[in-house]
Coordinates of C-alpha atoms (C1' of nucleotides) in Angstrom, one line a residue:
Chain V
M1 CA -12.8 5.2 1.4
P2 CA -14.5 8.5 2.2
E3 CA -16.9 9.1 0.3
L4 CA -20.4 12.2 0.7
P5 CA -21.3 9.9 3.4
E6 CA -18.4 9.2 6.1
V7 CA -17.4 12.9 5.4
E8 CA -21.1 14.0 6.5
V9 CA -20.7 11.3 9.8
L10 CA -17.4 12.7 10.2
V11 CA -18.7 16.4 10.0
R12 CA -21.7 16.5 12.3
N13 CA -19.5 14.5 15.2
L14 CA -16.1 17.0 14.9
A15 CA -18.2 20.2 14.3
P16 CA -19.6 20.4 17.8
K17 CA -16.2 19.4 19.6
L18 CA -13.8 22.1 17.4
R19 CA -16.5 25.1 17.6
G20 CA -14.7 27.9 20.0
R21 CA -11.0 26.5 20.4
R22 CA -8.5 28.4 20.2
I23 CA -4.8 26.6 18.1
A24 CA -2.1 26.9 20.2
N25 CA 0.7 25.2 18.2
V26 CA 0.4 22.9 14.5
E27 CA 2.6 20.4 13.5
I28 CA 3.0 19.1 10.0
R29 CA 4.3 16.0 9.1
R30 CA 3.3 16.2 5.0
P31 CA 3.4 19.0 3.5
R32 CA 1.8 18.2 0.3
L33 CA -1.0 17.8 2.1
L34 CA -0.8 21.5 2.1
R35 CA 0.0 22.3 -1.5
P36 CA -0.3 25.0 -2.6
D37 CA 0.7 26.3 0.4
S38 CA 3.8 26.1 2.8
V39 CA 4.1 25.1 6.2
A40 CA 5.4 28.3 6.9
E41 CA 2.0 29.8 5.6
T42 CA 0.1 27.3 7.2
R43 CA 1.6 27.8 10.6
Q44 CA 1.2 32.0 10.4
A45 CA -2.2 31.6 9.8
L46 CA -3.6 29.2 12.5
I47 CA -1.7 29.2 15.5
G48 CA -3.7 31.7 17.4
A49 CA -6.7 31.4 15.0
T50 CA -10.2 29.9 16.5
I51 CA -12.2 26.8 14.6
R52 CA -15.8 28.6 14.3
K53 CA -17.4 26.5 11.8
L54 CA -17.4 23.1 9.9
V55 CA -19.1 22.2 7.3
R56 CA -19.1 19.5 4.5
R57 CA -19.7 20.0 0.7
G58 CA -18.9 17.2 -2.0
K59 CA -16.2 14.9 -0.5
F60 CA -14.2 18.0 1.0
L61 CA -14.3 19.7 4.9
I62 CA -14.5 23.4 5.3
F63 CA -13.6 24.8 8.5
T64 CA -14.1 28.1 9.1
V65 CA -12.1 30.1 11.1
T66 CA -11.0 33.3 12.9
R67 CA -8.2 35.5 14.1
H68 CA -8.1 39.2 16.2
D69 CA -5.5 40.6 13.9
L70 CA -8.1 39.8 11.4
R71 CA -11.3 41.3 10.2
V72 CA -12.6 38.6 8.3
P73 CA -13.1 35.0 8.8
F74 CA -10.8 32.5 6.4
T75 CA -11.6 28.6 5.0
V76 CA -9.0 26.0 5.7
L77 CA -9.8 22.9 3.0
G78 CA -9.5 19.5 4.1
H79 CA -9.8 16.2 2.1
L80 CA -9.3 12.7 3.2
G81 CA -8.2 11.3 0.1
M82 CA -8.6 8.0 0.1
T83 CA -7.7 7.0 4.0
G84 CA -7.6 10.1 5.5
R85 CA -9.0 10.3 9.6
M86 CA -10.1 13.1 11.6
F87 CA -10.4 12.9 14.6
V88 CA -10.4 15.3 18.0
Q89 CA -8.4 13.9 21.9
S90 CA -8.4 14.9 24.3
G91 CA -5.6 14.1 27.7
K92 CA -3.1 12.3 27.9
V93 CA -2.9 9.9 23.7
A94 CA -0.5 9.2 21.4
L95 CA -0.4 10.3 18.1
A96 CA -2.1 8.0 15.3
K97 CA 0.9 5.8 14.1
H98 CA 0.2 7.8 10.7
W99 CA -0.8 11.1 11.7
V100 CA 0.4 13.8 9.3
I101 CA -1.1 17.3 10.8
A102 CA -2.1 18.0 14.3
L103 CA -3.8 21.7 15.6
S104 CA -3.1 21.2 19.6
F105 CA -5.6 23.5 21.6
E106 CA -5.1 25.9 24.2
D107 CA -7.0 24.0 26.3
G108 CA -5.1 20.8 26.3
G109 CA -6.6 18.7 23.7
R110 CA -5.6 18.4 19.8
F111 CA -7.0 17.6 16.6
V112 CA -4.9 14.9 14.4
F113 CA -5.5 14.6 10.7
E114 CA -3.8 11.1 10.0
D115 CA -3.4 9.7 6.3
V116 CA -1.9 6.4 5.4
R117 CA -1.1 7.6 2.1
G118 CA -1.5 11.4 1.7
F119 CA -3.4 11.8 -0.7
G120 CA -6.0 14.1 1.7
R121 CA -5.6 17.9 1.3
W122 CA -5.6 20.5 3.8
T123 CA -5.6 23.7 2.5
L124 CA -6.1 27.5 2.2
D125 CA -6.4 27.0 -1.1
V126 CA -10.2 27.1 -2.0
S127 CA -10.6 27.0 -5.4
P128 CA -11.4 23.3 -5.9
L129 CA -14.9 23.8 -4.1
S130 CA -16.2 25.8 -7.5
R131 CA -15.5 23.4 -9.7
L132 CA -17.7 21.4 -8.2
G133 CA -21.3 20.2 -9.4
P134 CA -24.5 19.8 -6.9
E135 CA -25.2 18.7 -4.2
P136 CA -26.6 15.0 -4.7
I137 CA -28.8 15.6 -1.1
G138 CA -30.5 18.3 0.2
N139 CA -30.7 19.9 -2.9
A140 CA -34.4 20.3 -5.2
V141 CA -32.4 22.2 -7.7
G142 CA -29.3 20.4 -8.6
E143 CA -31.2 18.1 -10.5
K144 CA -31.2 20.5 -13.7
A145 CA -27.4 20.5 -13.5
F146 CA -26.5 17.6 -13.3
A147 CA -29.0 15.8 -16.3
R148 CA -27.0 18.9 -18.3
A149 CA -23.9 18.0 -17.6
L150 CA -25.0 14.3 -18.4
R151 CA -26.3 15.5 -21.5
R152 CA -22.5 17.1 -22.8
S153 CA -20.8 13.7 -22.2
K154 CA -20.4 10.7 -24.3
Q155 CA -18.5 8.5 -21.8
A156 CA -20.0 5.7 -19.9
I157 CA -22.1 7.2 -16.8
K158 CA -20.6 5.4 -14.0
I159 CA -16.9 7.4 -15.4
K160 CA -19.6 10.6 -15.5
L161 CA -21.2 9.1 -11.4
L162 CA -17.1 10.1 -10.6
D163 CA -17.0 13.2 -11.8
Q164 CA -17.1 16.2 -9.2
S165 CA -18.0 18.8 -11.5
V166 CA -21.2 16.4 -12.3
I167 CA -22.5 15.6 -9.2
A168 CA -20.5 16.2 -6.0
G169 CA -19.7 13.6 -3.3
V170 CA -20.1 10.4 -5.3
G171 CA -17.3 7.7 -5.4
N172 CA -16.6 4.7 -6.1
I173 CA -18.8 3.1 -3.8
Y174 CA -21.8 4.7 -4.1
A175 CA -21.2 5.3 -7.7
S176 CA -21.9 1.8 -8.2
E177 CA -24.4 1.3 -5.3
A178 CA -26.8 4.1 -6.7
L179 CA -26.6 3.2 -10.9
F180 CA -27.7 -0.8 -9.2
D181 CA -30.6 1.4 -7.0
A182 CA -31.8 3.5 -10.9
R183 CA -31.6 -0.4 -12.6
I184 CA -29.3 2.1 -15.3
S185 CA -26.4 -0.3 -16.8
P186 CA -22.6 1.5 -15.7
R187 CA -21.6 1.5 -18.9
H188 CA -24.5 3.3 -20.8
P189 CA -23.5 6.9 -22.5
A190 CA -24.3 9.3 -20.3
H191 CA -25.9 11.3 -23.0
R192 CA -27.8 8.3 -24.2
L193 CA -30.0 8.5 -20.5
T194 CA -33.9 10.0 -20.9
G195 CA -34.9 12.2 -18.8
D196 CA -36.3 9.8 -17.1
E197 CA -33.8 8.2 -16.5
A198 CA -31.3 11.2 -14.9
K199 CA -34.3 11.8 -12.7
R200 CA -34.7 8.6 -11.6
L201 CA -30.8 8.4 -10.9
W202 CA -30.3 11.6 -9.5
R203 CA -32.7 10.1 -6.8
S204 CA -31.1 6.9 -6.5
V205 CA -27.7 8.7 -5.8
G206 CA -29.7 10.8 -3.1
K207 CA -31.4 7.3 -1.7
V208 CA -28.1 5.4 -1.4
L209 CA -26.0 8.6 0.2
S210 CA -28.7 9.4 2.8
R211 CA -29.4 6.2 3.9
A212 CA -25.3 5.6 3.8
I213 CA -25.6 8.4 6.3
R214 CA -28.1 6.9 8.6
L215 CA -26.5 3.6 8.4
G216 CA -23.1 5.4 9.7
S217 CA -24.2 7.0 12.4
S218 CA -25.5 4.1 14.3
L219 CA -22.4 2.0 13.8
E220 CA -19.2 2.2 16.0
L221 CA -15.4 2.5 16.0
D222 CA -13.2 2.9 17.7
W223 CA -10.5 5.3 16.6
E224 CA -7.0 5.7 18.0
G225 CA -8.3 7.9 20.8
A226 CA -11.2 9.4 19.4
G227 CA -13.5 6.9 21.9
R228 CA -16.7 4.9 21.0
D229 CA -19.1 7.7 20.8
S230 CA -17.7 8.8 17.9
G231 CA -20.8 7.3 15.7
L232 CA -18.4 6.3 12.9
F233 CA -16.9 3.6 10.5
Y234 CA -14.9 3.1 8.1
Y235 CA -14.3 1.5 5.3
G236 CA -11.4 -0.7 4.9
R237 CA -9.6 -3.3 3.4
S238 CA -8.8 -5.2 6.8
P239 CA -11.2 -8.1 7.9
D240 CA -12.1 -6.4 10.3
A241 CA -13.8 -3.0 8.4
V242 CA -15.1 -4.6 5.5
T243 CA -16.8 -7.3 8.3
V244 CA -19.4 -3.8 9.8
S245 CA -19.4 -2.3 6.0
R246 CA -19.9 -5.2 3.1
E247 CA -23.4 -5.0 4.7
R248 CA -24.5 -2.1 3.4
F249 CA -23.9 -2.1 -0.2
K250 CA -26.0 -4.3 -2.4
V251 CA -23.2 -4.8 -5.5
Y252 CA -19.9 -3.7 -4.1
E253 CA -17.6 -6.0 -3.9
R254 CA -19.9 -8.7 -4.1
E255 CA -19.0 -9.9 -8.0
G256 CA -20.4 -14.1 -8.1
E257 CA -23.1 -12.9 -5.6
P258 CA -26.4 -13.7 -6.2
C259 CA -28.2 -10.2 -6.9
E260 CA -30.9 -9.4 -3.8
R261 CA -33.6 -8.2 -6.2
C262 CA -33.7 -11.0 -9.1
G263 CA -30.7 -13.5 -8.2
A264 CA -28.2 -13.0 -11.2
M265 CA -24.9 -13.3 -10.1
I266 CA -23.3 -10.0 -9.5
R267 CA -20.6 -8.6 -12.2
R268 CA -17.0 -6.9 -11.5
I269 CA -15.7 -4.6 -14.6
V270 CA -13.6 -2.2 -14.7
Q271 CA -13.5 1.2 -16.3
S272 CA -11.1 3.9 -15.9
A273 CA -9.3 1.7 -14.1
R274 CA -11.9 1.5 -11.7
S275 CA -13.7 -1.7 -10.1
T276 CA -17.4 -1.3 -11.4
Y277 CA -20.0 -3.8 -9.5
Y278 CA -23.8 -4.3 -11.5
C279 CA -26.2 -6.6 -11.8
P280 CA -26.4 -8.1 -15.2
R281 CA -30.0 -8.6 -15.6
C282 CA -31.3 -5.6 -13.5
Q283 CA -29.2 -3.2 -15.3
R284 CA -29.6 -3.6 -18.9
R285 CA -28.8 -1.2 -21.7
R286 CA -31.9 0.2 -23.7
R287 CA -31.3 -1.5 -26.8
L288 CA -32.0 1.4 -29.3
R289 CA -34.0 1.1 -32.6
W290 CA -33.3 3.4 -35.1
V291 CA -35.9 5.5 -37.3
G292 CA -34.6 7.0 -40.1
K293 CA -32.2 9.1 -38.1
T294 CA -34.1 9.0 -34.3
P295 CA -33.3 7.3 -31.8
V296 CA -36.5 5.1 -30.1
D297 CA -36.9 3.1 -27.1
G298 CA -36.8 -0.3 -27.2
R299 CA -36.5 -3.2 -25.2
R300 CA -34.3 -3.9 -22.9
G301 CA -31.8 -5.8 -24.6
D302 CA -28.4 -7.1 -23.9
L303 CA -25.3 -5.7 -22.0
Chain K
dA1 C1' -14.3 21.4 -24.2
dA2 C1' -13.9 16.6 -23.0
dC3 C1' -11.3 13.0 -22.3
dG4 C1' -7.8 10.0 -21.6
dC5 C1' -3.5 8.6 -18.8
dC6 C1' -0.1 10.0 -15.1
dG7 C1' 1.7 10.7 -10.6
dC8 C1' 1.3 10.9 -5.9
dC9 C1' 1.2 7.1 -2.0
dT10 C1' 1.6 2.9 1.5
dG11 C1' -0.6 -1.5 2.9
dA12 C1' -2.8 -6.1 1.5
dT13 C1' -2.2 -9.5 -1.4
dC14 C1' -0.8 -12.4 -4.9
dG15 C1' 1.5 -15.2 -7.9
dC16 C1' 6.3 -18.1 -8.3
Chain M
dT1 C1' 8.4 -18.9 3.7
dG2 C1' 10.4 -15.1 0.6
dC3 C1' 9.8 -11.2 -1.8
dG4 C1' 9.5 -8.2 -5.9
dA5 C1' 4.9 -6.9 -8.3
dT6 C1' 0.6 -5.6 -8.6
dC7 C1' -3.6 -3.8 -6.8
dA8 C1' -6.5 -0.3 -5.1
dG9 C1' -8.4 4.9 -6.4
dG10 C1' -9.7 10.7 -5.2
dC11 C1' -7.8 14.1 -7.8
dG12 C1' -4.7 17.8 -10.1
dG13 C1' -2.4 18.4 -13.4
dC14 C1' -1.2 17.8 -18.6
dG15 C1' -1.6 16.7 -23.2
dT16 C1' -4.7 15.8 -27.1

DNA sequence: AACGCCGCCTGATCGC
DNA sequence: TGCGATCAGGCGGCGT
């Protein structure tokens, strides 16, 4: 599933290929991805427009677009959902099997958004951006807001890491990976994390995501027509994708395998209908001792 | 305001 | 072997 690192690698790859290209035509196969816009609105806005810039925020792709008849640039917000892919094609290449949106450029090239399940987004509505929490990398001050959000919630910390208003860009894979790195139990109630644990977790999230970005850029994958220079990897359930990606994860989808730190068997639990993987020995809950009405950190106990 | 739950969606895999 | 059931899960919306 595409999370922050996958989107970051994708954006770095796409940005130079899209910059300055003028859109001649827009084809839309699944209008649902445009919500709340209509096909007509989208086509009217984009045909004749030029892509100027592409950046990432959380798991969103932010396209900045200009038009001769508009004084100010506007924004298209993209999201890969669960199964989205995007690539730029040149020459005569067949459209990908599950293409959902295709932009033809005046120079003959093409931008393709492919999405098997159609959970992605492609919209002029930028309101989702305002609900995002702090960027976990390259953001020295975000830790404060992150820690504050954790203090407000009694939910398990794993669940909070998936909440994009708490921290932007973390998905199911890297939530487990970050908690393993920080040695924090996925079941620990968010508001019970100490200041030190919150700081450690924030740093682990940054570390795990940064590493994934580094690894992503070193891998090749030939997306239909995207070319072998794409420097992209894709995590999926097909045997090939798993082989490519699995080695990057220390706990994700490793139930029953030994923890690389302590050798204990990695476990899988279900939280909010999503799989969580963790090491039951490295990631034990603190056992709280109560002195009167005040919790005091005790030794690490069982889960 | 926090939180649980549902709907969306299709391909791979499971179970009988 | 065949086929229906189940699983995978990001996110917006809705009800409590």
